[in-house]
CSV table of C-alpha atoms and ligand atoms in Angstrom, one decimal:
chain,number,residue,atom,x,y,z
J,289,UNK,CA,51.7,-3.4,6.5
J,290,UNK,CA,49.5,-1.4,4.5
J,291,UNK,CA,48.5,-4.9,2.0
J,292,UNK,CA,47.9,-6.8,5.7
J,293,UNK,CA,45.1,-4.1,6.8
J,294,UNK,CA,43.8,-4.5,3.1
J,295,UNK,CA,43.6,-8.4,3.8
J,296,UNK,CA,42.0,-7.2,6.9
J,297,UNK,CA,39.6,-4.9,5.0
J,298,UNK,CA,38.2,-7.4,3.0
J,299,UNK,CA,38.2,-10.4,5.6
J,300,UNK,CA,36.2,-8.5,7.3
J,301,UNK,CA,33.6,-7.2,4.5
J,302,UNK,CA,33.6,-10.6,3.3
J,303,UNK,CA,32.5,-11.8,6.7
J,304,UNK,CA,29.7,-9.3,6.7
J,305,UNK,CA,28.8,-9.6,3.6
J,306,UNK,CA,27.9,-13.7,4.2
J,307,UNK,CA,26.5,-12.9,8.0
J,308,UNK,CA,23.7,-10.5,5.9
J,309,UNK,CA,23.4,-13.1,2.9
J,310,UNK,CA,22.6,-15.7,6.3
J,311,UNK,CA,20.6,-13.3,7.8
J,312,UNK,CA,17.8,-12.6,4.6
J,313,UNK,CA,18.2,-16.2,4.4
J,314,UNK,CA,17.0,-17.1,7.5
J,315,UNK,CA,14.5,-14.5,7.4
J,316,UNK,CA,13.5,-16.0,4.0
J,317,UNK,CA,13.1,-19.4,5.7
J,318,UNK,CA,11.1,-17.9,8.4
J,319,UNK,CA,8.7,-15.9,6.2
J,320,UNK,CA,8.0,-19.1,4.1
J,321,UNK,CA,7.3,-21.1,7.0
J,322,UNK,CA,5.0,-17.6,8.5
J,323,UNK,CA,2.9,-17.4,5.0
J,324,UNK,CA,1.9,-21.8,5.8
J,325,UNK,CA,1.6,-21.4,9.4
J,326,UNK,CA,-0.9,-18.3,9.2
J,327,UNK,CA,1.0,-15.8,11.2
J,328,UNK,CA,-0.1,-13.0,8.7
J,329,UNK,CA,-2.4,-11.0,9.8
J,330,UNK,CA,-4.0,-7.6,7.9
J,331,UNK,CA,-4.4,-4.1,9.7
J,332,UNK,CA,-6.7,-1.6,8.0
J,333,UNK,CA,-6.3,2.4,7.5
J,334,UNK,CA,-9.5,4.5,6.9
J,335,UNK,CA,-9.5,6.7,4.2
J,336,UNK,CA,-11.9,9.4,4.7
J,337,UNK,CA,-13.2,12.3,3.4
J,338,UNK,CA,-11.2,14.7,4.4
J,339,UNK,CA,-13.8,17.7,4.6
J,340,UNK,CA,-16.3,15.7,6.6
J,341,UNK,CA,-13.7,13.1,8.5
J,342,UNK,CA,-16.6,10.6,6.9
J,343,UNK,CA,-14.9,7.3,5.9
J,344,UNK,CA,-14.8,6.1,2.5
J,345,UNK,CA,-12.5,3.0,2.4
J,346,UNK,CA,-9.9,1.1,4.0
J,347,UNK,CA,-6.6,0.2,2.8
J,348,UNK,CA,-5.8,-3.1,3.8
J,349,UNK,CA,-2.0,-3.5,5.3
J,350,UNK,CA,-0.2,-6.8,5.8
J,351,UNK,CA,1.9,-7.2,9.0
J,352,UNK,CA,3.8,-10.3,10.5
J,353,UNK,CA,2.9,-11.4,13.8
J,354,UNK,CA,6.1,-13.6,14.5
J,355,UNK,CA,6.3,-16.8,16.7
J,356,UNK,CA,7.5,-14.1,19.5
J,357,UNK,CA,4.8,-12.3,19.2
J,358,UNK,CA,6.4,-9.0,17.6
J,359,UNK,CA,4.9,-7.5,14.9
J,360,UNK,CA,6.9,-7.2,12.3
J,361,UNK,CA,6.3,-4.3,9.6
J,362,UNK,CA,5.6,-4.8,6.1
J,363,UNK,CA,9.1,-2.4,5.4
J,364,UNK,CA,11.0,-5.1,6.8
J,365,UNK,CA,9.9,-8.3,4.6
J,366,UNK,CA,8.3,-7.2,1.9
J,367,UNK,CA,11.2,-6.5,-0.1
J,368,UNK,CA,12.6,-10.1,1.1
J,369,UNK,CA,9.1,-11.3,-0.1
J,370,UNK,CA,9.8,-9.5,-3.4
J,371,UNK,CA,13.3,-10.8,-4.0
J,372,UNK,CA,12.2,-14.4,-3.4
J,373,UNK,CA,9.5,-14.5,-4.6
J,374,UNK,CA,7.3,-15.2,-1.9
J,375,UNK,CA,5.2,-11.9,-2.4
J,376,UNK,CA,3.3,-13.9,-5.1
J,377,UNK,CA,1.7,-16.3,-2.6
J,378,UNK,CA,1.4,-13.6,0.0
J,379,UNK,CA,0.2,-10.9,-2.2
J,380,UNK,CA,-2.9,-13.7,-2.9
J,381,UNK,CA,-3.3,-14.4,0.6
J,382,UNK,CA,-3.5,-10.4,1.5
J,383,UNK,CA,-6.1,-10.0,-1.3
J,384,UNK,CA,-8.0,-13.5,-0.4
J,385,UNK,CA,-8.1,-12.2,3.3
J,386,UNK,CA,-8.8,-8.9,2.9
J,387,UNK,CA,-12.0,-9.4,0.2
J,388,UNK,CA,-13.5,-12.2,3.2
J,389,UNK,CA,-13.4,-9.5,5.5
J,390,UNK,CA,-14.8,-7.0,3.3
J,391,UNK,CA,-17.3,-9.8,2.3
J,392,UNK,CA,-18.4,-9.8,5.9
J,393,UNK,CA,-18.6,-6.2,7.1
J,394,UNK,CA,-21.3,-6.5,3.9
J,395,UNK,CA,-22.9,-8.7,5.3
J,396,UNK,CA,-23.2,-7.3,8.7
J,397,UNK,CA,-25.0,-4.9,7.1
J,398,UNK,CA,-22.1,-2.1,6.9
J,399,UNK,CA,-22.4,0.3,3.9
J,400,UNK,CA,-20.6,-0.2,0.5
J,401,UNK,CA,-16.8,1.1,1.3
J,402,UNK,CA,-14.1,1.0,-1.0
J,403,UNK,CA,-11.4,-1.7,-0.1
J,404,UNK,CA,-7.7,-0.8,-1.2
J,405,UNK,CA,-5.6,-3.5,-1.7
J,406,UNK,CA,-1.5,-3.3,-2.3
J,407,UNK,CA,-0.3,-5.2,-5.5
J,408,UNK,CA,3.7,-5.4,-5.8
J,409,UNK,CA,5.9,-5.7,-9.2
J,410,UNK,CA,6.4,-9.4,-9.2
J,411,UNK,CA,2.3,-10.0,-8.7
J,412,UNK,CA,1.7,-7.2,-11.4
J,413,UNK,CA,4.1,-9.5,-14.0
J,414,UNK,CA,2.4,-12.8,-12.6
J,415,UNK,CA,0.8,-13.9,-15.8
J,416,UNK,CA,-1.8,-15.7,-14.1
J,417,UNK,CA,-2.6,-12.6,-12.1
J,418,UNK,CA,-6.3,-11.6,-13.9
J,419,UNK,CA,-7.4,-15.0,-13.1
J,420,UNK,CA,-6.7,-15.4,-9.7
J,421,UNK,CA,-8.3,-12.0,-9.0
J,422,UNK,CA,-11.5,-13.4,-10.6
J,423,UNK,CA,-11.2,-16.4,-8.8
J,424,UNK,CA,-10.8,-14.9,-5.4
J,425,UNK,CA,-13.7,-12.7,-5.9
J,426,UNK,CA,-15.9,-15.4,-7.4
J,427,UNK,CA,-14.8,-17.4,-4.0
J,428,UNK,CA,-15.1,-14.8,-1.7
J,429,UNK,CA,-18.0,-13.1,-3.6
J,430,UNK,CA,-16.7,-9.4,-2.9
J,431,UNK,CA,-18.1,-7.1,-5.4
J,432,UNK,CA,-15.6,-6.3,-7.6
J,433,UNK,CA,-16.6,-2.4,-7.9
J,434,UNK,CA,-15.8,-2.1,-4.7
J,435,UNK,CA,-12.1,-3.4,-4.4
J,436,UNK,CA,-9.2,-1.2,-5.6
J,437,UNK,CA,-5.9,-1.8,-6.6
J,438,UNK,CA,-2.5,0.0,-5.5
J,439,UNK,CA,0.3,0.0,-8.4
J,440,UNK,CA,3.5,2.1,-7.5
J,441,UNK,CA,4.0,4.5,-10.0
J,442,UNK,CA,7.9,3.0,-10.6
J,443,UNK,CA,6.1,-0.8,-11.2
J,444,UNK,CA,3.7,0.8,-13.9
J,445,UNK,CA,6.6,2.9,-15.2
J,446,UNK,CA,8.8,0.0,-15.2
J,447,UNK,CA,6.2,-2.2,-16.4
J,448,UNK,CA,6.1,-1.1,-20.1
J,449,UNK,CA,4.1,-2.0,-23.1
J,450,UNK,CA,1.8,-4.6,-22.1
J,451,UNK,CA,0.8,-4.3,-18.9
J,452,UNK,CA,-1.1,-1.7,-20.0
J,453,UNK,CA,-3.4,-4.4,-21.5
J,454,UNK,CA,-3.6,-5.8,-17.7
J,455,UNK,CA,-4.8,-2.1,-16.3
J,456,UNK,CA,-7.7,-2.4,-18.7
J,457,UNK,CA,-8.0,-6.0,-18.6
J,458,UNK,CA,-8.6,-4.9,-14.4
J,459,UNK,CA,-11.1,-2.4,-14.9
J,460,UNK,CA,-13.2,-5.2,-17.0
J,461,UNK,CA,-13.4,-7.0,-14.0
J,462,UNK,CA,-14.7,-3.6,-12.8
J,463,UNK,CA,-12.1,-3.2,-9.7
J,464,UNK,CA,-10.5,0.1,-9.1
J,465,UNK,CA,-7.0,1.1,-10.0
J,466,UNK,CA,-5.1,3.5,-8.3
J,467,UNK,CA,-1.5,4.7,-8.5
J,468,UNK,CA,0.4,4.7,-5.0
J,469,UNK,CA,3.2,6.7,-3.8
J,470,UNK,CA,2.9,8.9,-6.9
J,471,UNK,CA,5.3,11.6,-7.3
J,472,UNK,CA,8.3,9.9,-6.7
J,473,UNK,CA,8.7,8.1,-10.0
J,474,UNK,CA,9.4,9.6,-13.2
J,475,UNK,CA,6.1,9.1,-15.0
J,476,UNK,CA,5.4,11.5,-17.9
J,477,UNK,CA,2.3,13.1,-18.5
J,478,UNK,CA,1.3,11.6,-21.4
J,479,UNK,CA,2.4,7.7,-19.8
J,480,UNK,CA,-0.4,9.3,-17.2
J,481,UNK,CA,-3.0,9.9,-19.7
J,482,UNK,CA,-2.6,6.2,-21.2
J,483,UNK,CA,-2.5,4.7,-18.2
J,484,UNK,CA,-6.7,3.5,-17.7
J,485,UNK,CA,-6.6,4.5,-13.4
J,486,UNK,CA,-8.7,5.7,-11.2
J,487,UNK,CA,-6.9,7.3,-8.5
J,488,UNK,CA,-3.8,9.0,-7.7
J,489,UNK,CA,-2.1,8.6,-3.8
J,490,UNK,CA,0.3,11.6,-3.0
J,491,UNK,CA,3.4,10.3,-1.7
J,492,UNK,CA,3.3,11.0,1.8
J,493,UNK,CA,7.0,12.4,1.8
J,494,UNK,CA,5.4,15.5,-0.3
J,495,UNK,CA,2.7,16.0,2.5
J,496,UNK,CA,4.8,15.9,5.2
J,497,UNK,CA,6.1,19.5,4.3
J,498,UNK,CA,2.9,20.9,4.2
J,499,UNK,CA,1.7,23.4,4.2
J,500,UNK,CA,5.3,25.1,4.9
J,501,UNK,CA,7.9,23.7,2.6
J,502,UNK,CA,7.1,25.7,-0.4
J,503,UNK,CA,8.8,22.7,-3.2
J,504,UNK,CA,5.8,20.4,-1.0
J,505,UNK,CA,3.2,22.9,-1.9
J,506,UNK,CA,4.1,23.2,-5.2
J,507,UNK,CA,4.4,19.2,-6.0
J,508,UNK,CA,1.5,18.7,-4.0
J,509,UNK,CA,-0.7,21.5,-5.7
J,510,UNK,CA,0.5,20.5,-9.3
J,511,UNK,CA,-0.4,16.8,-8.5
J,512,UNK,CA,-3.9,17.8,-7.4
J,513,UNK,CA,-4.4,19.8,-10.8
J,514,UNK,CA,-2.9,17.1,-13.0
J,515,UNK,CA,-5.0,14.5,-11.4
J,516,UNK,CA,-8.3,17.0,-11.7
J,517,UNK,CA,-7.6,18.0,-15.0
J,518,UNK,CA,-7.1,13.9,-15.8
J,519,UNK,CA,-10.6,13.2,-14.7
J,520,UNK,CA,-8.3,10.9,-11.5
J,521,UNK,CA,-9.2,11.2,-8.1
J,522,UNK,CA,-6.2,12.7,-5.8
J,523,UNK,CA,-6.1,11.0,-2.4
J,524,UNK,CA,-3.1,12.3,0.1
J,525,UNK,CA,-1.3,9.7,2.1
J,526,UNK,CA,0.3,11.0,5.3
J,527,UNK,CA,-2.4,13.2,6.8
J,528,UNK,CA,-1.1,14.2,9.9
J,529,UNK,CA,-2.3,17.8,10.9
J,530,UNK,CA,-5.3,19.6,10.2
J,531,UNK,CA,-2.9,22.6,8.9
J,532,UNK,CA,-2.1,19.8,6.0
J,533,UNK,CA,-5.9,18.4,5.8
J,534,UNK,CA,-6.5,22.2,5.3
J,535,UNK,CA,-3.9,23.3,2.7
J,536,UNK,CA,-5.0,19.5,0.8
J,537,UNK,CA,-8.7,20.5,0.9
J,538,UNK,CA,-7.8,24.1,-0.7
J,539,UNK,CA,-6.3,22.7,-3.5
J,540,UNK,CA,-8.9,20.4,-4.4
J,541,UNK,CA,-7.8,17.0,-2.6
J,542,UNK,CA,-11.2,15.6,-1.4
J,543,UNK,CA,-9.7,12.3,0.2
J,544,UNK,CA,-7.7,11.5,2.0
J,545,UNK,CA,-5.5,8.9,4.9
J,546,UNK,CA,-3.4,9.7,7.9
J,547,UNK,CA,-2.5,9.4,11.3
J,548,UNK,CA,-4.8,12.3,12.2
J,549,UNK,CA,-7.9,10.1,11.3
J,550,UNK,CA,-6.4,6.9,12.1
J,551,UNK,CA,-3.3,4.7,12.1
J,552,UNK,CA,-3.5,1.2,10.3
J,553,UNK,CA,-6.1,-1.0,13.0
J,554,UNK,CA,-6.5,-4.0,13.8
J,555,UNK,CA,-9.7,-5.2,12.3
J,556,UNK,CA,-11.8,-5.3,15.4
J,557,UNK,CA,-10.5,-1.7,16.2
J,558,UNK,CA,-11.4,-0.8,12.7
J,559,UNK,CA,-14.9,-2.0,12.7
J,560,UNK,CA,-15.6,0.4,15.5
J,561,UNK,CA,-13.3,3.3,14.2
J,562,UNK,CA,-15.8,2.9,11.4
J,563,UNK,CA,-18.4,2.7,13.3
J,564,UNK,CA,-18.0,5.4,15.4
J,565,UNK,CA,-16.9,7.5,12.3
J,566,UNK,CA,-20.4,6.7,10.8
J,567,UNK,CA,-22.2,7.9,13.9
J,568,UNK,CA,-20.1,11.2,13.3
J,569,UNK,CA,-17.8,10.4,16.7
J,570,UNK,CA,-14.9,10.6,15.6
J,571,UNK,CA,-14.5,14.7,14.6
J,572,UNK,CA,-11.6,16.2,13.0
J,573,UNK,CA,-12.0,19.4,12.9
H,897,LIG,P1,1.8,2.2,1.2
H,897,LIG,O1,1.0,1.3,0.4
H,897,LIG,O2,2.2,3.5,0.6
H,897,LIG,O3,1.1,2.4,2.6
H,897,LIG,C1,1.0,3.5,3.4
H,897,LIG,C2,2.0,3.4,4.5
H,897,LIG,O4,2.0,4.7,5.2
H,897,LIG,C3,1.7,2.4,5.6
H,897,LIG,O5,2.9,1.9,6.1
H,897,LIG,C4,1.0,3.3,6.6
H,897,LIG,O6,1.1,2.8,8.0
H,897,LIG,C5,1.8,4.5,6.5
H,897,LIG,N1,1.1,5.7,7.0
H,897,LIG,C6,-0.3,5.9,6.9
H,897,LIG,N2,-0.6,7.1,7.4
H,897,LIG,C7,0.5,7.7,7.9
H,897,LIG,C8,0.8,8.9,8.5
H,897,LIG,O7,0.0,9.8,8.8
H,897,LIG,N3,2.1,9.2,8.8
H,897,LIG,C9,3.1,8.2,8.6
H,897,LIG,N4,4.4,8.5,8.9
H,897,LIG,N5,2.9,7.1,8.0
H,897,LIG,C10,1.6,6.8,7.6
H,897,LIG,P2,3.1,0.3,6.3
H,897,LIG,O8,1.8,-0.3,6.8
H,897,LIG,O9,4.3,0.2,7.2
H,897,LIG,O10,3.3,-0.2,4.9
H,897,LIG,C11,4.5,0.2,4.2
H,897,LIG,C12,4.4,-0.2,2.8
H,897,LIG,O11,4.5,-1.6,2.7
H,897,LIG,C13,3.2,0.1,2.0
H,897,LIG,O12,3.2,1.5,1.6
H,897,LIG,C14,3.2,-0.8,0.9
H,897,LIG,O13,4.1,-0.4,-0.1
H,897,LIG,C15,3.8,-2.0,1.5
H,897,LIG,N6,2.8,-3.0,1.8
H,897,LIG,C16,2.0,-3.0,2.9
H,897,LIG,N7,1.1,-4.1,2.8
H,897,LIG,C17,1.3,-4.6,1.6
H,897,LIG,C18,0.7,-5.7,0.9
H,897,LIG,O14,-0.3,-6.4,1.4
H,897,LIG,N8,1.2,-6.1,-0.3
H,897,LIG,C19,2.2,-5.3,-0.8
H,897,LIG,N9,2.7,-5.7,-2.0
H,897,LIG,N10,2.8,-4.3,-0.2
H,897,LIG,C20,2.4,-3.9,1.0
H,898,LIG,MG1,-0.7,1.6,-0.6
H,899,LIG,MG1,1.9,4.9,-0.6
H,900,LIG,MG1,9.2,16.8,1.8
């Protein structure tokens, strides 16, 4: 009896097991066929100062729209993207997309703004990754001083030896580098100090216990002063509350993004977020 309910047990893992191997499948399919039919689209999250609530940049933030008109977050195919592969193409239509716009806010007269850009494992190892980025901002003609790049702390970890050689390779084309989601990896002070970035986002999972959780304030603070003491710019993810704007700005973190300021837009709402932000609006205080 008890061998029959093992039999069971594993019929019915097995069955599981294929209905999920289907199911990314499918949802590989359908991702492939939503990258050539254009039902990507990009939100875009204001980073601001945090002191003033003035804007400084965007990060640029790809969602799905599917063909039922849901939009599906990034959390939910982006690592089906990364597996298959597809996160090469998409990565170049975000960063093709996102420099156009960019491009055209310029042009509308809009001030200079930083634009943040994601860039996943599989792009960073793409070895024809420092000349499509040329080519796209040659086509686009965004300036490149103005575009940054976010690297996960585990992909430049992970990443070893000679990507290092693509960090500075980046920063000759003049574009920003920053590290996202920092904190969780395992990086090493002196992989920090090698590493040729500009910027360094605090996970938001450390800012969310602020300005309570004492093991929050203590990561958070000793981010803040490694970053400062680097010469790197600290920039909190995860601003929800004034109470964490205010324990971030005590400590020396100058920028910052967040639900307080804004969620993720759509580009029209962005535009006038921004606007309104510029016009001094739009006060957190
Ligand atoms: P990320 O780059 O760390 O982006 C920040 C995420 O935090 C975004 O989630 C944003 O909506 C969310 N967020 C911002 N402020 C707050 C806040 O105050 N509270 C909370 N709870 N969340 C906040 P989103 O848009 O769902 O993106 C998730 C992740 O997907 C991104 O994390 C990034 O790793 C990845 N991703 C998004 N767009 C792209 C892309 O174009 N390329 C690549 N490679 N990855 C992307
Ligand atoms: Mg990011
Ligand atoms: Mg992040
Ligand atoms: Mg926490």
């Amino acid at each position: 009896q008890a061998k029959s309910r093992g039999r069971n047990t594993y019929q019915f893992y097995t069955a599981a097991l294929t209905r999920l191997a289907n199911l990314r499948l499918s949802m590989e399919a359908r991702l492939r066929r939503a990258i050539e039919r254009n039902e990507l689209l990009l939100h875009y999250q204001p980073q601001v100062d945090l002191a003033t609530g003035t804007p400084v940049g965007v990060e640029a933030l790809v969602r799905w729209q599917s063909s039922e008109g849901r939009i599906v977050p990034p959390g939910e195919f982006i690592p089906i993207a990364e597996d298959s592969g597809l996160i090469v193409p998409l990565g170049y239509w975000v960063l093709r997309e996102a420099c156009t716009q960019g491009r055209s806010w310029l042009d509308a007269g809009r001030p200079p703004m930083r634009l943040a850009v994601n860039l996943s494992a599989l792009q960073w190892q793409h070895k024809d990754l420092l000349k499509r980025i040329q080519a796209i901002l040659d086509e686009t003609g965004f300036p490149a001083e103005q575009l940054e790049f976010e690297i996960t702390e585990t992909t430049l970890m992970e990443g070893g030896g000679p990507e290092t050689g693509v960090l500075v390779a980046l920063r000759d084309l003049g574009v920003r580098v920053a590290i996202d989601d920092f904190g969780t990896g395992y990086s090493s002070l002196a992989a920090l100090k090698r590493f040729p970035v500009d910027v360094l986002k605090i996970d938001r999972a450390f800012v969310d216990g602020l300005p309570d959780d004492p093991d929050d304030q203590e990561i958070t603070s000793a981010i803040i002063a490694m970053a400062r003491s680097l010469h790197l710019e600290p920039v909190a993810e995860g601003v929800e509350t004034r109470a964490q704007r205010d324990f971030l700005l005590e400590r020396g973190c100058r920028t910052g993004q967040g639900f307080l300021f804004a969620r993720p837009l759509p580009v029209g709402e962005c535009v006038q977020w921004l606007a309104r932000a510029l016009a001094g609006e739009e006060p957190v205080s």
